[in-house]
Amino acid sequence: MSSNFNAPIKANASTKSGTSRLSLCIKVLSVSCVSSLVSLASLAVADVPGKSGEGVRFHGGDEIILQGFHWNVVRTAENNWYNVLQSKAADIAADGFTAIWLPPVWRDQSSYDAGSGVTFGGEGYFWSDFNKNSRYGNDAQLKAAASALTSQGVKVLYDMVPNHHNRGHTGDELDLPSWQGHYRSDCSFCDDGDPFISGDSDFNTADSTVYNLFLNEMSNLKNNYQAGGFRFDFVRGYDPARINAWVGNSHDSSYCVGELWKSSGEYPASDWRHSASWQEIIKDFADNSNCSVFDFALKERFQNGSISDWRNGLNGNPNARWREVAVTFVDNHDTGYSPGPLGGQHHWALPDAKRKMAYAFILSSPGTPVVYWSHMYDWGLESFIRHLIQVRKNAGIKAYSPINFHDGFSGLVGTTTGDSGKILFALDSNISDPTAVASGSWTQVVNEDNGQIQIWSQGASGGTTVPVDFQCNNGITTPGNSVYVVGNNANLGNWNVASAIKLDPTAYPTWTGTITLNSGSSSEWKCIIRSEANPSEVIQWESGANNTVTAAQGVSTVGTF
């Protein structure tokens, strides 16, 4: 390991730190969107802090969530994942994430036998008890990871799995008897949702004993594991009103989101949802749980529609009250591929060719975006997604922000109005001049894939911002270390190496990345080689004088070790 003590010439070190279902007369968007029926100003006045105007726990609508795992983590980083999260906490915060969704933290002893070739099991979704010593790591490691993330300002969201209890393991700390109403199989009416596998694995959450088990565990996660919120799995299996009661009685000020993956055709013909839209079905869940909801209406359009059809997700609805509860995503541990055995589950994976465009859309539009760990940190989209997050934050886009879709162009073209600026996005479109859509002075901040992905900004906070391409040459690293950029302003970490911006080894040992800076601003910066596990450990500084760059459209800047 080599050392180079050429610190920045001028070091300015600082630490970066419901209501009932709406009438079906409110119809969903079909062809083109108009701006919000409720003004942004009135929303800001009406909202109770932390909750939406209708009482949904969405924490003001400014969250950007990282899904902090993939399906095969228990195989690719067995007993070590919490250590990975702890070591990466500073990077996760610096990349712009405000919250992280952790996997189920309960002990899962379901089928896993490497010798027999069984490759699935232990992920937490078929758990046996509330013991926190799981295949993701032990109890102490979980607490350390939660503390590290929280100290960086990243809210910890725990995955709650109330339906799937794998019973009968030796040494289980949770073993409720049969035929007393605790499980679906106990009687013909012992459940209020869809079954999971067989009734003997499916908790009856209406039972007072079961209800209190989860209520107490959620309080435990709040009081002892720094829970900032909860993600509820397989909510089709239990009454959404129960979720509202659990959260309301354990951590009412928290964030919450439910996974309702169920299409209209899966409901019986006698149920109103049998003939309803995806939007209506998932909005009804939000109304009755007072939690936000994954935007499967948008996911369905990602999978089955043309790009112009993406306007028909819940996040594109003309009513702000519908947009603000939408949690948008491209893929997750269930739908997408994962590194490791068999590529994970990939039940409904988006084709690779659409992936970058889909991220450009969810990070440029209303809703609360969730980024999948593997897309961000395993498969080369880190710099691209980080830049999109910067653009979103500069414009002040919120879950309820107004959005207009523009007809007369190919692909998908829209304008999102944030608290401090506007974004105009054009995906797979023939548009070349943003003023053909909206008047004013626009600055292009994203131009990717030969113009297939274009984004312009207007009036962003701190003045007009522009993307600047950074390059570090001769960045020769060893496993566990990477090349970062650090400099003299907030976008470059304020010379705090723990907040440095990671580059990608696009043509190793050349590392590159795009960072948004205020147009016309002058910055000083350097390349560093830094430990990924210990954000304060610098292996090597770029020698010599600081690099300088004046931010402008099309500018690039280069440093060399």
Coordinates of C-alpha atoms in Angstrom, one line a residue:
M1 CA 0.0 0.0 0.0
S2 CA 1.5 3.3 -1.0
S3 CA 0.9 6.7 0.7
N4 CA 1.0 10.2 -0.7
F5 CA 0.6 13.0 1.7
N6 CA -0.2 15.8 -0.8
A7 CA -3.4 16.9 0.7
P8 CA -5.4 19.7 -1.0
I9 CA -3.5 22.9 -1.2
K10 CA -6.3 24.7 0.6
A11 CA -8.1 22.3 2.8
N12 CA -11.5 23.6 3.9
A13 CA -12.5 20.5 5.9
S14 CA -16.0 20.3 7.0
T15 CA -18.3 17.4 7.8
K16 CA -21.2 16.8 5.5
S17 CA -23.3 15.9 7.2
G18 CA -56.6 8.3 5.5
T19 CA -59.3 8.2 4.7
S20 CA -61.8 6.0 2.9
R21 CA -61.4 5.1 -0.8
L22 CA -62.0 7.9 -3.2
S23 CA -65.0 7.6 -5.4
L24 CA -64.4 5.6 -8.5
C25 CA -65.8 8.7 -10.3
I26 CA -62.2 10.1 -9.9
K27 CA -60.8 8.4 -13.0
V28 CA -57.2 7.7 -13.8
L29 CA -55.1 9.3 -16.4
S30 CA -55.4 7.7 -19.9
V31 CA -54.0 9.9 -22.7
S32 CA -52.3 13.1 -21.5
C33 CA -51.7 14.7 -18.1
V34 CA -52.5 18.1 -16.9
S35 CA -50.9 19.8 -13.9
S36 CA -52.0 19.2 -10.4
L37 CA -55.6 20.0 -9.4
V38 CA -54.2 21.2 -6.1
S39 CA -51.5 23.9 -6.2
L40 CA -48.1 23.2 -4.7
A41 CA -48.6 26.2 -2.4
S42 CA -51.8 24.9 -0.9
L43 CA -50.2 21.5 -0.5
A44 CA -47.4 23.0 1.5
V45 CA -49.9 24.7 3.8
A46 CA -52.3 21.8 4.2
D47 CA -49.9 19.0 4.9
V48 CA -49.2 18.0 8.5
P49 CA -45.4 17.6 8.9
G50 CA -44.4 14.1 7.9
K51 CA -47.8 13.2 6.5
S52 CA -49.6 13.9 3.2
G53 CA -52.7 16.0 3.0
E54 CA -54.8 12.9 3.5
G55 CA -52.8 11.6 6.4
V56 CA -50.5 9.2 4.6
R57 CA -47.1 8.7 6.3
F58 CA -44.8 9.8 3.4
H59 CA -42.5 12.1 5.4
G60 CA -43.1 15.2 3.3
G61 CA -42.6 13.5 0.0
D62 CA -38.9 14.3 -0.4
E63 CA -37.5 10.8 0.3
I64 CA -35.2 9.1 -2.2
I65 CA -34.9 5.5 -1.1
L66 CA -32.2 2.9 -1.7
Q67 CA -33.2 -0.8 -1.6
G68 CA -30.3 -1.9 0.5
F69 CA -30.0 -5.5 -0.6
H70 CA -30.7 -8.0 -3.4
W71 CA -32.1 -11.5 -3.4
N72 CA -28.7 -13.3 -3.3
V73 CA -27.0 -11.2 -0.6
V74 CA -27.3 -14.1 1.9
R75 CA -25.2 -16.1 -0.5
T76 CA -22.8 -13.5 -2.0
A77 CA -22.1 -11.8 1.4
E78 CA -23.3 -14.4 3.9
N79 CA -23.2 -13.2 7.6
N80 CA -21.5 -10.0 6.4
W81 CA -24.1 -7.8 4.8
Y82 CA -24.7 -5.5 7.8
N83 CA -20.9 -4.8 7.8
V84 CA -21.1 -3.8 4.1
L85 CA -24.0 -1.4 4.9
Q86 CA -22.1 0.1 7.8
S87 CA -18.9 0.6 5.8
K88 CA -20.9 2.2 2.9
A89 CA -23.1 4.5 5.0
A90 CA -21.2 7.7 4.1
D91 CA -21.3 6.8 0.4
I92 CA -25.0 6.1 0.5
A93 CA -25.6 9.5 2.1
A94 CA -23.2 11.3 -0.3
D95 CA -25.0 9.7 -3.3
G96 CA -28.2 11.5 -2.2
F97 CA -30.3 8.8 -0.6
T98 CA -32.4 9.9 2.4
A99 CA -33.6 6.4 3.3
I100 CA -32.6 2.8 3.0
W101 CA -34.9 -0.2 2.9
L102 CA -33.3 -3.1 4.8
P103 CA -34.1 -6.8 4.2
P104 CA -36.1 -8.7 6.9
V105 CA -33.9 -8.8 9.9
W106 CA -35.6 -11.9 11.5
R107 CA -34.0 -15.4 11.6
D108 CA -34.9 -17.4 8.5
Q109 CA -34.1 -21.1 8.6
S110 CA -35.9 -22.1 5.4
S111 CA -34.5 -24.6 3.0
Y112 CA -30.9 -24.0 2.1
D113 CA -28.4 -26.7 1.4
A114 CA -25.4 -25.8 -0.8
G115 CA -24.4 -29.5 -1.0
S116 CA -27.7 -30.5 -2.5
G117 CA -27.8 -27.6 -4.9
V118 CA -30.7 -25.8 -3.2
T119 CA -29.9 -22.1 -3.8
F120 CA -32.8 -20.2 -2.2
G121 CA -33.5 -19.9 1.5
G122 CA -32.6 -17.7 4.4
E123 CA -33.6 -14.4 2.8
G124 CA -36.0 -13.5 5.6
Y125 CA -39.2 -13.9 3.7
F126 CA -40.0 -17.3 5.3
W127 CA -38.8 -16.5 8.8
S128 CA -39.0 -18.6 12.0
D129 CA -38.6 -16.1 14.9
F130 CA -37.7 -12.5 15.8
N131 CA -34.1 -13.4 16.6
K132 CA -31.8 -10.8 14.9
N133 CA -28.9 -13.2 14.3
S134 CA -29.7 -13.9 10.6
R135 CA -27.7 -14.8 7.5
Y136 CA -27.3 -11.0 6.9
G137 CA -25.2 -10.7 10.1
N138 CA -25.7 -10.7 13.8
D139 CA -27.6 -8.5 16.2
A140 CA -24.6 -6.3 17.1
Q141 CA -23.8 -5.8 13.4
L142 CA -27.4 -4.8 12.6
K143 CA -27.3 -2.2 15.4
A144 CA -24.0 -0.9 14.2
A145 CA -25.2 -0.6 10.6
A146 CA -28.4 1.1 11.6
S147 CA -26.4 3.6 13.8
A148 CA -24.0 4.4 11.0
L149 CA -26.7 5.0 8.5
T150 CA -28.8 7.1 10.9
S151 CA -25.8 9.2 11.8
Q152 CA -25.4 10.0 8.1
G153 CA -29.0 11.2 7.9
V154 CA -30.2 8.1 6.1
K155 CA -33.5 6.8 7.5
V156 CA -33.6 3.1 8.2
L157 CA -36.8 1.3 6.9
Y158 CA -37.3 -2.3 8.1
D159 CA -39.0 -4.9 5.9
M160 CA -42.0 -6.3 7.8
V161 CA -43.3 -9.8 6.7
P162 CA -46.4 -10.5 8.8
N163 CA -47.8 -13.3 6.7
H164 CA -45.0 -15.9 6.2
H165 CA -44.1 -17.8 9.3
N166 CA -42.0 -21.0 8.9
R167 CA -42.9 -23.1 11.9
G168 CA -41.4 -26.1 13.6
H169 CA -37.6 -25.6 13.7
T170 CA -35.6 -26.9 16.6
G171 CA -34.8 -24.0 18.9
D172 CA -37.5 -21.6 17.5
E173 CA -38.2 -18.7 19.8
L174 CA -41.7 -18.3 18.4
D175 CA -44.0 -21.3 18.3
L176 CA -47.7 -20.7 18.6
P177 CA -50.0 -23.7 18.9
S178 CA -52.5 -24.8 16.2
W179 CA -56.2 -24.6 16.4
Q180 CA -56.4 -21.5 18.5
G181 CA -56.9 -18.9 15.7
H182 CA -53.3 -17.9 15.2
Y183 CA -53.0 -19.3 11.7
R184 CA -55.2 -19.3 8.6
S185 CA -55.4 -23.1 8.7
D186 CA -57.0 -23.0 12.2
C187 CA -60.5 -22.3 10.9
S188 CA -62.5 -21.3 7.8
F189 CA -62.6 -17.6 8.9
C190 CA -59.1 -17.2 10.5
D191 CA -57.7 -14.7 8.0
D192 CA -58.7 -11.5 6.1
G193 CA -56.4 -11.7 3.1
D194 CA -55.0 -14.0 0.4
P195 CA -53.2 -17.2 1.6
F196 CA -49.5 -17.7 1.5
I197 CA -48.6 -21.2 0.4
S198 CA -50.7 -23.2 2.9
G199 CA -52.7 -21.9 5.9
D200 CA -50.3 -23.4 8.4
S201 CA -47.6 -20.9 7.3
D202 CA -50.0 -17.9 7.1
F203 CA -50.5 -15.9 10.3
N204 CA -54.0 -14.7 11.1
T205 CA -53.0 -11.1 11.8
A206 CA -56.5 -10.4 13.1
D207 CA -55.8 -12.6 16.1
S208 CA -55.0 -10.5 19.1
T209 CA -51.9 -12.6 20.0
V210 CA -50.5 -12.3 16.5
Y211 CA -51.4 -8.6 16.3
N212 CA -49.6 -7.8 19.5
L213 CA -46.5 -9.8 18.5
F214 CA -46.0 -7.5 15.5
L215 CA -47.0 -4.3 17.4
N216 CA -44.4 -5.1 20.1
E217 CA -41.7 -6.0 17.5
M218 CA -42.3 -2.7 15.6
S219 CA -41.9 -0.8 18.9
N220 CA -38.7 -2.8 19.5
L221 CA -37.3 -1.9 16.1
K222 CA -38.1 1.8 16.8
N223 CA -36.7 1.8 20.3
N224 CA -33.6 -0.4 19.9
Y225 CA -32.8 -0.5 16.2
Q226 CA -33.4 3.1 15.1
A227 CA -36.3 2.3 12.8
G228 CA -37.4 5.4 10.8
G229 CA -40.1 3.5 9.0
F230 CA -41.4 0.2 7.6
R231 CA -41.9 -1.6 4.3
F232 CA -44.8 -4.1 4.4
D233 CA -44.4 -7.3 2.4
F234 CA -47.3 -9.1 0.6
V235 CA -50.0 -6.8 1.8
R236 CA -52.6 -8.7 -0.2
G237 CA -52.4 -11.2 2.7
Y238 CA -53.9 -9.0 5.4
D239 CA -56.2 -6.0 6.1
P240 CA -54.6 -2.6 5.3
A241 CA -56.4 -1.2 8.3
R242 CA -54.2 -3.4 10.5
I243 CA -51.1 -1.8 9.0
N244 CA -52.5 1.6 10.0
A245 CA -53.1 0.3 13.5
W246 CA -49.7 -1.2 13.9
V247 CA -47.8 1.9 12.7
G248 CA -50.2 4.3 14.4
N249 CA -49.7 2.6 17.8
S250 CA -45.9 1.9 17.5
H251 CA -44.3 4.7 15.4
D252 CA -47.0 7.1 14.0
S253 CA -44.4 9.6 12.8
S254 CA -42.5 7.0 10.7
Y255 CA -42.5 6.4 7.0
C256 CA -44.3 3.4 5.6
V257 CA -45.0 1.8 2.3
G258 CA -46.8 -1.4 1.2
E259 CA -46.2 -3.9 -1.6
L260 CA -49.6 -4.6 -3.3
W261 CA -48.7 -6.7 -6.3
K262 CA -52.1 -7.9 -7.4
S263 CA -53.8 -7.1 -10.7
S264 CA -57.6 -6.6 -11.1
G265 CA -58.1 -10.0 -12.7
E266 CA -56.9 -11.7 -9.5
Y267 CA -59.9 -10.3 -7.5
P268 CA -63.2 -12.2 -7.6
A269 CA -65.9 -10.9 -10.0
S270 CA -68.0 -9.7 -7.1
D271 CA -65.2 -7.4 -5.9
W272 CA -65.2 -3.8 -7.2
R273 CA -61.4 -4.1 -7.8
H274 CA -62.1 -6.9 -10.4
S275 CA -63.0 -4.1 -13.0
A276 CA -60.8 -1.4 -11.5
S277 CA -57.4 -0.1 -12.8
W278 CA -54.0 -0.7 -11.2
Q279 CA -54.1 2.9 -10.0
E280 CA -57.4 2.6 -8.3
I281 CA -56.4 -0.6 -6.6
I282 CA -53.2 0.6 -5.1
K283 CA -54.6 4.0 -4.2
D284 CA -57.3 2.2 -2.2
F285 CA -54.6 0.5 -0.2
A286 CA -53.0 3.8 0.6
D287 CA -56.3 5.2 1.7
N288 CA -56.9 2.4 4.2
S289 CA -53.4 1.8 5.5
N290 CA -52.3 5.5 5.6
C291 CA -49.1 4.3 4.0
S292 CA -47.6 5.0 0.6
V293 CA -47.7 2.2 -1.9
F294 CA -45.4 0.8 -4.6
D295 CA -46.5 2.1 -8.0
F296 CA -47.3 -1.2 -9.7
A297 CA -49.5 0.8 -12.1
L298 CA -46.2 2.3 -13.5
K299 CA -44.3 -1.0 -13.2
E300 CA -47.0 -2.6 -15.4
R301 CA -46.6 0.1 -18.0
F302 CA -42.8 -0.3 -17.9
Q303 CA -43.3 -4.0 -18.7
N304 CA -46.1 -4.0 -21.1
G305 CA -46.6 -0.5 -22.6
S306 CA -44.8 1.8 -25.0
I307 CA -42.6 4.5 -23.5
S308 CA -45.3 7.1 -24.1
D309 CA -47.6 4.9 -21.9
W310 CA -45.3 5.5 -18.8
R311 CA -47.5 8.6 -18.1
N312 CA -50.2 6.2 -16.9
G313 CA -48.6 5.3 -13.6
L314 CA -50.0 6.5 -10.3
N315 CA -47.1 9.0 -10.1
G316 CA -48.5 10.6 -13.3
N317 CA -52.0 11.0 -12.1
P318 CA -53.5 14.6 -12.5
N319 CA -54.5 14.5 -8.8
A320 CA -51.7 15.4 -6.5
R321 CA -53.3 13.3 -3.7
W322 CA -52.7 10.2 -5.9
R323 CA -49.2 11.1 -7.0
E324 CA -47.9 11.8 -3.5
V325 CA -48.6 8.2 -2.3
A326 CA -46.8 6.6 -5.3
V327 CA -43.5 4.9 -4.6
T328 CA -41.8 4.4 -8.0
F329 CA -39.3 1.7 -8.9
V330 CA -37.7 0.0 -11.9
D331 CA -37.0 -3.4 -10.3
N332 CA -36.4 -5.0 -6.9
H333 CA -35.3 -8.2 -5.3
D334 CA -38.5 -10.0 -6.5
T335 CA -39.0 -8.5 -10.0
G336 CA -35.4 -8.0 -11.2
Y337 CA -32.1 -10.0 -11.5
S338 CA -29.6 -10.2 -8.7
P339 CA -25.9 -11.1 -8.7
G340 CA -25.2 -14.6 -7.7
P341 CA -26.9 -18.0 -8.1
L342 CA -29.5 -18.3 -10.9
G343 CA -29.6 -14.5 -11.2
G344 CA -32.0 -14.3 -8.3
Q345 CA -35.8 -14.3 -8.7
H346 CA -36.3 -12.0 -11.7
H347 CA -40.1 -12.6 -11.8
W348 CA -40.9 -9.4 -13.8
A349 CA -37.5 -7.9 -14.9
L350 CA -37.4 -4.8 -17.1
P351 CA -35.4 -5.4 -20.3
D352 CA -31.9 -3.9 -20.0
A353 CA -32.5 -1.5 -22.9
K354 CA -35.2 0.3 -20.9
R355 CA -33.4 0.5 -17.6
K356 CA -31.6 3.8 -17.9
M357 CA -34.7 5.5 -19.4
A358 CA -36.9 4.1 -16.6
Y359 CA -34.5 5.6 -14.0
A360 CA -34.4 8.9 -15.8
F361 CA -38.2 8.9 -15.6
I362 CA -38.8 8.0 -11.9
L363 CA -36.0 10.5 -10.8
S364 CA -37.4 13.3 -13.0
S365 CA -41.1 12.9 -12.1
P366 CA -43.4 12.9 -9.0
G367 CA -43.6 10.0 -6.6
T368 CA -41.0 8.7 -4.1
P369 CA -38.3 6.9 -6.2
V370 CA -36.6 3.7 -5.0
V371 CA -33.2 2.6 -6.5
Y372 CA -32.3 -1.1 -6.6
W373 CA -29.0 -1.8 -5.0
S374 CA -27.6 -3.9 -7.8
H375 CA -28.4 -1.3 -10.4
M376 CA -26.7 1.3 -8.3
Y377 CA -23.6 -0.5 -7.0
D378 CA -23.2 -3.7 -8.9
W379 CA -23.9 -3.0 -12.5
G380 CA -22.4 0.3 -13.5
L381 CA -25.2 2.8 -13.1
E382 CA -23.8 4.5 -10.0
S383 CA -22.6 7.7 -11.7
F384 CA -25.7 8.0 -13.9
I385 CA -28.2 7.5 -11.1
R386 CA -26.2 9.8 -8.7
H387 CA -26.3 12.6 -11.3
L388 CA -30.1 12.1 -11.8
I389 CA -30.5 12.4 -8.0
Q390 CA -28.6 15.6 -8.0
V391 CA -30.7 17.0 -10.8
R392 CA -33.9 16.0 -8.9
K393 CA -32.8 17.6 -5.6
N394 CA -31.6 20.8 -7.3
A395 CA -35.1 21.3 -8.7
G396 CA -36.8 20.4 -5.4
I397 CA -39.0 17.7 -6.9
K398 CA -41.4 16.1 -4.4
A399 CA -43.8 13.2 -4.5
Y400 CA -46.7 15.5 -5.2
S401 CA -45.0 17.9 -7.6
P402 CA -47.0 19.0 -10.6
I403 CA -46.3 17.2 -13.9
N404 CA -47.4 18.0 -17.5
F405 CA -47.0 15.5 -20.3
H406 CA -46.5 17.0 -23.8
D407 CA -48.1 15.5 -26.9
G408 CA -47.0 16.0 -30.5
F409 CA -43.6 14.3 -30.0
S410 CA -42.3 10.7 -30.2
G411 CA -41.5 8.9 -27.0
L412 CA -42.3 10.5 -23.7
V413 CA -41.9 14.3 -23.0
G414 CA -42.9 16.0 -19.8
T415 CA -42.2 18.9 -17.4
T416 CA -42.0 18.5 -13.6
T417 CA -42.2 21.6 -11.5
G418 CA -40.3 21.3 -8.2
D419 CA -40.1 23.7 -5.3
S420 CA -37.0 25.4 -6.7
G421 CA -36.9 24.7 -10.4
K422 CA -38.3 22.7 -13.3
I423 CA -37.2 19.7 -15.2
L424 CA -38.0 18.9 -18.8
F425 CA -37.4 15.3 -19.8
A426 CA -37.5 13.7 -23.2
L427 CA -37.2 9.9 -23.5
D428 CA -36.7 8.2 -26.8
S429 CA -38.1 11.4 -28.4
N430 CA -37.4 13.4 -31.5
I431 CA -37.4 16.7 -29.6
S432 CA -34.2 18.8 -30.0
D433 CA -35.3 22.2 -28.7
P434 CA -36.9 22.5 -25.2
T435 CA -38.4 25.8 -26.1
A436 CA -40.7 24.0 -28.5
V437 CA -42.4 22.6 -25.4
A438 CA -42.0 25.2 -22.7
S439 CA -40.7 28.8 -22.9
G440 CA -37.8 30.2 -20.9
S441 CA -34.1 29.5 -20.6
W442 CA -33.3 25.8 -20.3
T443 CA -29.9 24.2 -19.6
Q444 CA -29.3 20.6 -20.7
V445 CA -28.2 18.6 -17.7
V446 CA -28.4 15.0 -19.1
N447 CA -27.8 13.7 -22.6
E448 CA -27.3 10.0 -22.7
D449 CA -27.4 7.1 -25.1
N450 CA -27.1 9.2 -28.3
G451 CA -29.9 11.5 -27.2
Q452 CA -32.3 8.8 -26.2
I453 CA -32.3 10.3 -22.7
Q454 CA -32.4 14.1 -22.5
I455 CA -33.1 16.3 -19.5
W456 CA -33.1 20.1 -19.2
S457 CA -33.4 22.2 -16.1
Q458 CA -34.7 25.7 -15.4
G459 CA -34.4 27.9 -12.3
A460 CA -32.8 25.2 -10.1
S461 CA -31.8 26.2 -6.6
G462 CA -28.4 27.8 -6.3
G463 CA -28.7 29.1 -9.9
T464 CA -28.5 27.1 -13.1
T465 CA -26.7 23.8 -12.7
V466 CA -24.7 21.9 -15.4
P467 CA -23.2 18.4 -15.5
V468 CA -19.4 18.3 -15.5
D469 CA -17.5 15.2 -16.5
F470 CA -14.7 14.2 -14.1
Q471 CA -11.8 11.9 -15.0
C472 CA -9.0 10.4 -13.0
N473 CA -6.2 8.7 -14.9
N474 CA -3.9 6.0 -13.6
G475 CA -6.1 5.1 -10.7
I476 CA -4.5 1.7 -9.9
T477 CA -6.4 0.2 -7.0
T478 CA -6.5 -3.0 -4.9
P479 CA -9.7 -4.9 -3.9
G480 CA -11.7 -2.9 -1.5
N481 CA -10.4 0.5 -2.7
S482 CA -11.8 2.8 -5.4
V483 CA -11.1 6.2 -6.9
Y484 CA -13.1 9.2 -5.6
V485 CA -13.2 13.0 -6.3
V486 CA -13.2 15.5 -3.5
G487 CA -13.1 19.3 -3.6
N488 CA -13.9 22.6 -2.1
N489 CA -17.7 22.8 -2.3
A490 CA -20.7 20.8 -1.1
N491 CA -21.2 19.0 -4.4
L492 CA -17.6 17.7 -4.1
G493 CA -17.7 16.9 -0.4
N494 CA -16.1 20.1 1.0
W495 CA -12.7 18.4 1.2
N496 CA -14.2 15.8 3.6
V497 CA -12.9 12.5 2.2
A498 CA -15.8 10.6 3.8
S499 CA -18.2 12.6 1.5
A500 CA -16.1 12.2 -1.7
I501 CA -17.8 11.2 -4.9
K502 CA -17.0 7.8 -6.2
L503 CA -16.1 7.4 -9.9
D504 CA -16.6 4.4 -12.1
P505 CA -13.7 2.3 -13.7
T506 CA -15.0 2.8 -17.2
A507 CA -11.6 1.9 -18.8
Y508 CA -9.5 0.9 -15.9
P509 CA -7.2 2.4 -14.7
T510 CA -9.2 5.4 -16.0
W511 CA -12.1 6.4 -13.8
T512 CA -14.9 8.7 -14.8
G513 CA -18.2 10.2 -13.5
T514 CA -20.6 13.1 -13.9
I515 CA -21.1 15.6 -11.1
T516 CA -23.6 18.5 -11.1
L517 CA -22.1 21.9 -10.3
N518 CA -23.5 25.4 -10.3
S519 CA -23.0 27.0 -13.8
G520 CA -20.2 29.5 -13.8
S521 CA -18.8 28.4 -10.4
S522 CA -15.1 27.6 -10.0
S523 CA -14.1 24.5 -8.1
E524 CA -10.8 23.1 -6.9
W525 CA -10.6 19.3 -6.6
K526 CA -8.3 16.2 -6.5
C527 CA -8.5 12.5 -7.2
I528 CA -8.1 10.2 -4.2
I529 CA -7.9 6.4 -3.8
R530 CA -10.0 5.6 -0.8
S531 CA -11.1 2.6 1.2
E532 CA -14.7 1.6 0.5
A533 CA -14.9 0.0 4.0
N534 CA -13.5 2.9 5.9
P535 CA -14.6 6.2 4.4
S536 CA -11.9 8.1 6.3
E537 CA -9.0 6.0 5.1
V538 CA -7.3 7.6 2.1
I539 CA -4.7 5.3 0.4
Q540 CA -3.4 8.0 -2.0
W541 CA -3.9 11.6 -2.9
E542 CA -3.3 13.0 -6.3
S543 CA 0.0 14.9 -6.0
G544 CA 0.7 18.5 -7.0
A545 CA -1.6 21.5 -7.2
N546 CA -5.3 21.2 -7.0
N547 CA -7.2 20.7 -10.2
T548 CA -9.6 23.6 -11.2
V549 CA -12.7 23.7 -13.3
T550 CA -15.2 26.4 -14.1
A551 CA -18.6 24.7 -14.6
A552 CA -20.3 25.2 -18.0
Q553 CA -22.2 23.2 -20.5
G554 CA -20.0 20.5 -22.1
V555 CA -17.0 21.0 -19.8
S556 CA -14.8 18.1 -18.6
T557 CA -11.9 18.1 -16.2
V558 CA -9.1 15.6 -15.7
G559 CA -6.7 14.7 -12.9
T560 CA -3.9 12.1 -12.8
F561 CA -2.2 10.1 -10.1

